[in-house]
Amino acid sequence: MDRNIRTVDDVLKLLDGLFAPDADRWTTDGADWWDGFYTDRSKPVPFFVAKPDENLASYVDRGLITPGRALDLGCGPGRNALHLAALGFQVDAVDLSPTAITWAEERAREAGADIRFHCGDAFALTGTELTGPYDLIYDSGCFHHLPPHRRISYRALLDRALAPGGHLGLTCFASGAMGSELPDVAFYREPGLGGGLAYTPEALRWIFSDLEEVELRRMRDELPESSYYGVPFLWAGLFRRGV
């Protein structure tokens, strides 16, 4: 007889276990899937390009964020981490995939960038390797791969790691454009995330209602010759924590 649910973490792990192993994209057990995704660097994946997000570049250009300590969540091959480091940020970057981290480290060496890369679960590493406080936490496409219950972990990470007055920058699937629009409960009846969850602006504002909205818009569609990455099926949001 198991009676081992005592804490919120116990409940979250129980809910993680409702999903089939091949549906996991958010715990260390999902690292193998992401390794397979990043192994072939020649795949025509839009965000494999060595370009930063257009919205991230825009935040800096307009003075909405200024250099400080930054955490890149789900950094992949490191394109946004590299951009932040080039602008003078002190950057920690984390990803589940050892293959992605290896690629990002290669890019950083080629650029002469000083970035601290971490391989593992950002939720588990917060407070140990990812000590914060960070003036910027930036997430390009990580949030929409979380099951609904892990929004609790995400908000807890922000509570622990985001500095007072710091910013959360986020891109995620936009409803009506990409991602699953099933209600939250549906993911537990037929466990699987369908490639990622779509969000409405209202849902994002509710989830991050303890933060001040600075900007929430669609990403600009950037042409191949652009210096920046941008696709219109993503929301780009910037939120600020109170002082």
GROMACS .gro file of C-alpha atoms in nm:
model
  243
    1MET     CA    1   0.000   0.000   0.000
    2ASP     CA    2   0.146   0.337  -0.107
    3ARG     CA    3   0.060   0.645   0.096
    4ASN     CA    4   0.353   0.860  -0.005
    5ILE     CA    5   0.190   1.189  -0.108
    6ARG     CA    6   0.287   1.449   0.147
    7THR     CA    7   0.413   1.760  -0.038
    8VAL     CA    8   0.335   1.962  -0.348
    9ASP     CA    9   0.644   1.809  -0.511
   10ASP     CA   10   0.502   1.463  -0.443
   11VAL     CA   11   0.179   1.561  -0.621
   12LEU     CA   12   0.368   1.708  -0.917
   13LYS     CA   13   0.575   1.391  -0.958
   14LEU     CA   14   0.261   1.180  -0.936
   15LEU     CA   15   0.105   1.383  -1.218
   16ASP     CA   16   0.427   1.356  -1.421
   17GLY     CA   17   0.386   0.980  -1.398
   18LEU     CA   18   0.044   0.990  -1.565
   19PHE     CA   19   0.214   1.070  -1.894
   20ALA     CA   20   0.370   0.800  -2.109
   21PRO     CA   21   0.752   0.808  -2.106
   22ASP     CA   22   0.764   0.908  -2.473
   23ALA     CA   23   0.545   1.213  -2.397
   24ASP     CA   24   0.794   1.356  -2.145
   25ARG     CA   25   0.961   1.676  -2.263
   26TRP     CA   26   1.013   1.846  -1.927
   27THR     CA   27   1.197   1.615  -1.681
   28THR     CA   28   1.545   1.465  -1.706
   29ASP     CA   29   1.378   1.152  -1.845
   30GLY     CA   30   1.287   1.359  -2.151
   31ALA     CA   31   1.652   1.436  -2.231
   32ASP     CA   32   1.682   1.142  -2.473
   33TRP     CA   33   1.398   1.276  -2.686
   34TRP     CA   34   1.559   1.618  -2.709
   35ASP     CA   35   1.898   1.460  -2.782
   36GLY     CA   36   1.742   1.289  -3.082
   37PHE     CA   37   1.586   1.618  -3.189
   38TYR     CA   38   1.918   1.807  -3.179
   39THR     CA   39   2.146   1.535  -3.319
   40ASP     CA   40   2.101   1.625  -3.687
   41ARG     CA   41   2.212   1.988  -3.706
   42SER     CA   42   2.130   2.006  -4.077
   43LYS     CA   43   1.755   1.960  -4.021
   44PRO     CA   44   1.550   2.255  -4.151
   45VAL     CA   45   1.439   2.357  -3.802
   46PRO     CA   46   1.383   2.735  -3.796
   47PHE     CA   47   1.534   2.793  -3.452
   48PHE     CA   48   1.854   2.601  -3.528
   49VAL     CA   49   1.981   2.924  -3.687
   50ALA     CA   50   2.248   3.117  -3.498
   51LYS     CA   51   2.023   3.422  -3.458
   52PRO     CA   52   1.859   3.571  -3.148
   53ASP     CA   53   1.484   3.622  -3.116
   54GLU     CA   54   1.374   3.951  -3.270
   55ASN     CA   55   1.175   4.044  -2.961
   56LEU     CA   56   1.473   3.985  -2.730
   57ALA     CA   57   1.690   4.211  -2.944
   58SER     CA   58   1.410   4.466  -2.947
   59TYR     CA   59   1.384   4.472  -2.567
   60VAL     CA   60   1.749   4.569  -2.541
   61ASP     CA   61   1.739   4.817  -2.830
   62ARG     CA   62   1.445   5.000  -2.672
   63GLY     CA   63   1.599   5.003  -2.324
   64LEU     CA   64   1.328   4.780  -2.175
   65ILE     CA   65   1.599   4.556  -2.031
   66THR     CA   66   1.961   4.638  -1.953
   67PRO     CA   67   2.264   4.412  -1.898
   68GLY     CA   68   2.276   4.220  -1.572
   69ARG     CA   69   2.248   3.856  -1.471
   70ALA     CA   70   2.045   3.644  -1.714
   71LEU     CA   71   1.911   3.288  -1.719
   72ASP     CA   72   1.825   3.129  -2.054
   73LEU     CA   73   1.570   2.850  -1.993
   74GLY     CA   74   1.572   2.568  -2.248
   75CYS     CA   75   1.865   2.730  -2.425
   76GLY     CA   76   1.899   2.470  -2.702
   77PRO     CA   77   2.203   2.550  -2.919
   78GLY     CA   78   2.251   2.876  -2.731
   79ARG     CA   79   2.155   3.142  -2.985
   80ASN     CA   80   1.985   3.374  -2.734
   81ALA     CA   81   2.246   3.311  -2.464
   82LEU     CA   82   2.517   3.414  -2.708
   83HIS     CA   83   2.333   3.735  -2.795
   84LEU     CA   84   2.289   3.826  -2.430
   85ALA     CA   85   2.654   3.755  -2.351
   86ALA     CA   86   2.763   3.975  -2.644
   87LEU     CA   87   2.557   4.259  -2.494
   88GLY     CA   88   2.734   4.230  -2.159
   89PHE     CA   89   2.497   4.006  -1.965
   90GLN     CA   90   2.637   3.746  -1.725
   91VAL     CA   91   2.459   3.440  -1.859
   92ASP     CA   92   2.358   3.104  -1.718
   93ALA     CA   93   2.197   2.876  -1.978
   94VAL     CA   94   2.023   2.546  -1.907
   95ASP     CA   95   1.882   2.265  -2.118
   96LEU     CA   96   1.778   1.904  -2.062
   97SER     CA   97   1.971   1.780  -2.366
   98PRO     CA   98   2.346   1.707  -2.345
   99THR     CA   99   2.355   1.722  -2.726
  100ALA     CA  100   2.209   2.072  -2.729
  101ILE     CA  101   2.449   2.187  -2.457
  102THR     CA  102   2.747   2.049  -2.650
  103TRP     CA  103   2.637   2.241  -2.960
  104ALA     CA  104   2.585   2.559  -2.756
  105GLU     CA  105   2.927   2.527  -2.595
  106GLU     CA  106   3.087   2.492  -2.939
  107ARG     CA  107   2.914   2.809  -3.056
  108ALA     CA  108   3.025   2.991  -2.742
  109ARG     CA  109   3.388   2.889  -2.791
  110GLU     CA  110   3.379   3.003  -3.153
  111ALA     CA  111   3.238   3.339  -3.042
  112GLY     CA  112   3.471   3.374  -2.743
  113ALA     CA  113   3.167   3.406  -2.517
  114ASP     CA  114   3.180   3.341  -2.144
  115ILE     CA  115   2.855   3.156  -2.070
  116ARG     CA  116   2.791   2.910  -1.787
  117PHE     CA  117   2.604   2.615  -1.938
  118HIS     CA  118   2.410   2.369  -1.723
  119CYS     CA  119   2.265   2.037  -1.836
  120GLY     CA  120   1.959   1.919  -1.647
  121ASP     CA  121   1.615   2.004  -1.514
  122ALA     CA  122   1.592   2.377  -1.444
  123PHE     CA  123   1.333   2.316  -1.172
  124ALA     CA  124   1.569   2.082  -0.987
  125LEU     CA  125   1.875   2.303  -1.042
  126THR     CA  126   1.714   2.627  -0.920
  127GLY     CA  127   1.875   2.719  -0.590
  128THR     CA  128   2.179   2.495  -0.643
  129GLU     CA  129   2.352   2.553  -0.978
  130LEU     CA  130   2.105   2.822  -1.085
  131THR     CA  131   2.135   3.044  -0.782
  132GLY     CA  132   2.006   3.378  -0.906
  133PRO     CA  133   1.879   3.633  -0.849
  134TYR     CA  134   1.852   3.702  -1.220
  135ASP     CA  135   1.767   4.038  -1.371
  136LEU     CA  136   1.633   3.855  -1.678
  137ILE     CA  137   1.490   3.507  -1.716
  138TYR     CA  138   1.439   3.435  -2.085
  139ASP     CA  139   1.243   3.141  -2.222
  140SER     CA  140   1.218   3.083  -2.596
  141GLY     CA  141   0.983   2.790  -2.650
  142CYS     CA  142   1.022   2.601  -2.321
  143PHE     CA  143   0.702   2.699  -2.142
  144HIS     CA  144   0.463   2.556  -2.402
  145HIS     CA  145   0.617   2.208  -2.361
  146LEU     CA  146   0.515   2.191  -1.995
  147PRO     CA  147   0.205   2.000  -1.883
  148PRO     CA  148  -0.046   2.216  -1.695
  149HIS     CA  149   0.061   2.106  -1.346
  150ARG     CA  150   0.420   2.211  -1.410
  151ARG     CA  151   0.315   2.576  -1.437
  152ILE     CA  152   0.331   2.557  -1.059
  153SER     CA  153   0.699   2.461  -1.081
  154TYR     CA  154   0.758   2.736  -1.336
  155ARG     CA  155   0.607   3.004  -1.115
  156ALA     CA  156   0.805   2.871  -0.818
  157LEU     CA  157   1.124   2.903  -1.023
  158LEU     CA  158   1.038   3.267  -1.094
  159ASP     CA  159   0.963   3.330  -0.727
  160ARG     CA  160   1.301   3.190  -0.626
  161ALA     CA  161   1.524   3.312  -0.908
  162LEU     CA  162   1.386   3.637  -1.055
  163ALA     CA  163   1.524   3.949  -0.890
  164PRO     CA  164   1.292   4.225  -0.767
  165GLY     CA  165   1.246   4.454  -1.065
  166GLY     CA  166   1.368   4.177  -1.295
  167HIS     CA  167   1.204   4.068  -1.619
  168LEU     CA  168   1.064   3.747  -1.761
  169GLY     CA  169   1.087   3.725  -2.141
  170LEU     CA  170   0.880   3.449  -2.297
  171THR     CA  171   0.787   3.310  -2.636
  172CYS     CA  172   0.524   3.037  -2.668
  173PHE     CA  173   0.269   2.892  -2.910
  174ALA     CA  174  -0.014   3.129  -2.997
  175SER     CA  175  -0.369   3.002  -3.001
  176GLY     CA  176  -0.519   2.989  -3.348
  177ALA     CA  177  -0.173   2.950  -3.498
  178MET     CA  178   0.013   2.653  -3.346
  179GLY     CA  179  -0.011   2.410  -3.056
  180SER     CA  180  -0.290   2.217  -2.887
  181GLU     CA  181  -0.598   2.411  -2.778
  182LEU     CA  182  -0.750   2.130  -2.571
  183PRO     CA  183  -0.852   2.227  -2.215
  184ASP     CA  184  -0.604   2.147  -1.940
  185VAL     CA  185  -0.800   1.851  -1.807
  186ALA     CA  186  -0.787   1.674  -2.145
  187PHE     CA  187  -0.414   1.617  -2.114
  188TYR     CA  188  -0.475   1.389  -1.815
  189ARG     CA  189  -0.754   1.191  -1.978
  190GLU     CA  190  -0.540   1.110  -2.283
  191PRO     CA  191  -0.189   1.183  -2.155
  192GLY     CA  192   0.023   1.356  -2.416
  193LEU     CA  193   0.087   1.718  -2.505
  194GLY     CA  194   0.038   1.704  -2.881
  195GLY     CA  195   0.362   1.885  -2.958
  196GLY     CA  196   0.298   2.169  -2.715
  197LEU     CA  197   0.021   2.382  -2.566
  198ALA     CA  198  -0.123   2.693  -2.728
  199TYR     CA  199  -0.200   2.998  -2.516
  200THR     CA  200  -0.428   3.298  -2.550
  201PRO     CA  201  -0.311   3.641  -2.431
  202GLU     CA  202  -0.572   3.621  -2.155
  203ALA     CA  203  -0.434   3.289  -2.032
  204LEU     CA  204  -0.077   3.423  -2.020
  205ARG     CA  205  -0.190   3.734  -1.835
  206TRP     CA  206  -0.372   3.518  -1.581
  207ILE     CA  207  -0.084   3.274  -1.528
  208PHE     CA  208   0.164   3.558  -1.478
  209SER     CA  209  -0.081   3.796  -1.309
  210ASP     CA  210   0.160   3.860  -1.021
  211LEU     CA  211   0.397   4.020  -1.273
  212GLU     CA  212   0.352   4.351  -1.454
  213GLU     CA  213   0.293   4.318  -1.827
  214VAL     CA  214   0.539   4.527  -2.024
  215GLU     CA  215   0.453   4.394  -2.369
  216LEU     CA  216   0.263   4.102  -2.519
  217ARG     CA  217   0.242   4.063  -2.897
  218ARG     CA  218   0.300   3.823  -3.183
  219MET     CA  219   0.659   3.776  -3.291
  220ARG     CA  220   0.745   3.950  -3.614
  221ASP     CA  221   0.794   3.726  -3.916
  222GLU     CA  222   1.162   3.770  -4.000
  223LEU     CA  223   1.294   3.702  -4.351
  224PRO     CA  224   1.579   3.451  -4.399
  225GLU     CA  225   1.828   3.732  -4.460
  226SER     CA  226   1.736   3.904  -4.132
  227SER     CA  227   1.982   3.911  -3.843
  228TYR     CA  228   1.704   3.793  -3.610
  229TYR     CA  229   1.474   3.496  -3.569
  230GLY     CA  230   1.100   3.555  -3.576
  231VAL     CA  231   0.791   3.350  -3.660
  232PRO     CA  232   0.432   3.475  -3.633
  233PHE     CA  233   0.290   3.164  -3.464
  234LEU     CA  234   0.453   3.257  -3.132
  235TRP     CA  235   0.356   3.507  -2.867
  236ALA     CA  236   0.639   3.727  -2.741
  237GLY     CA  237   0.586   3.854  -2.389
  238LEU     CA  238   0.784   4.063  -2.146
  239PHE     CA  239   0.678   4.081  -1.782
  240ARG     CA  240   0.833   4.264  -1.487
  241ARG     CA  241   0.848   4.162  -1.123
  242GLY     CA  242   0.766   4.429  -0.869
  243VAL     CA  243   1.042   4.582  -0.662
   0.00000   0.00000   0.00000
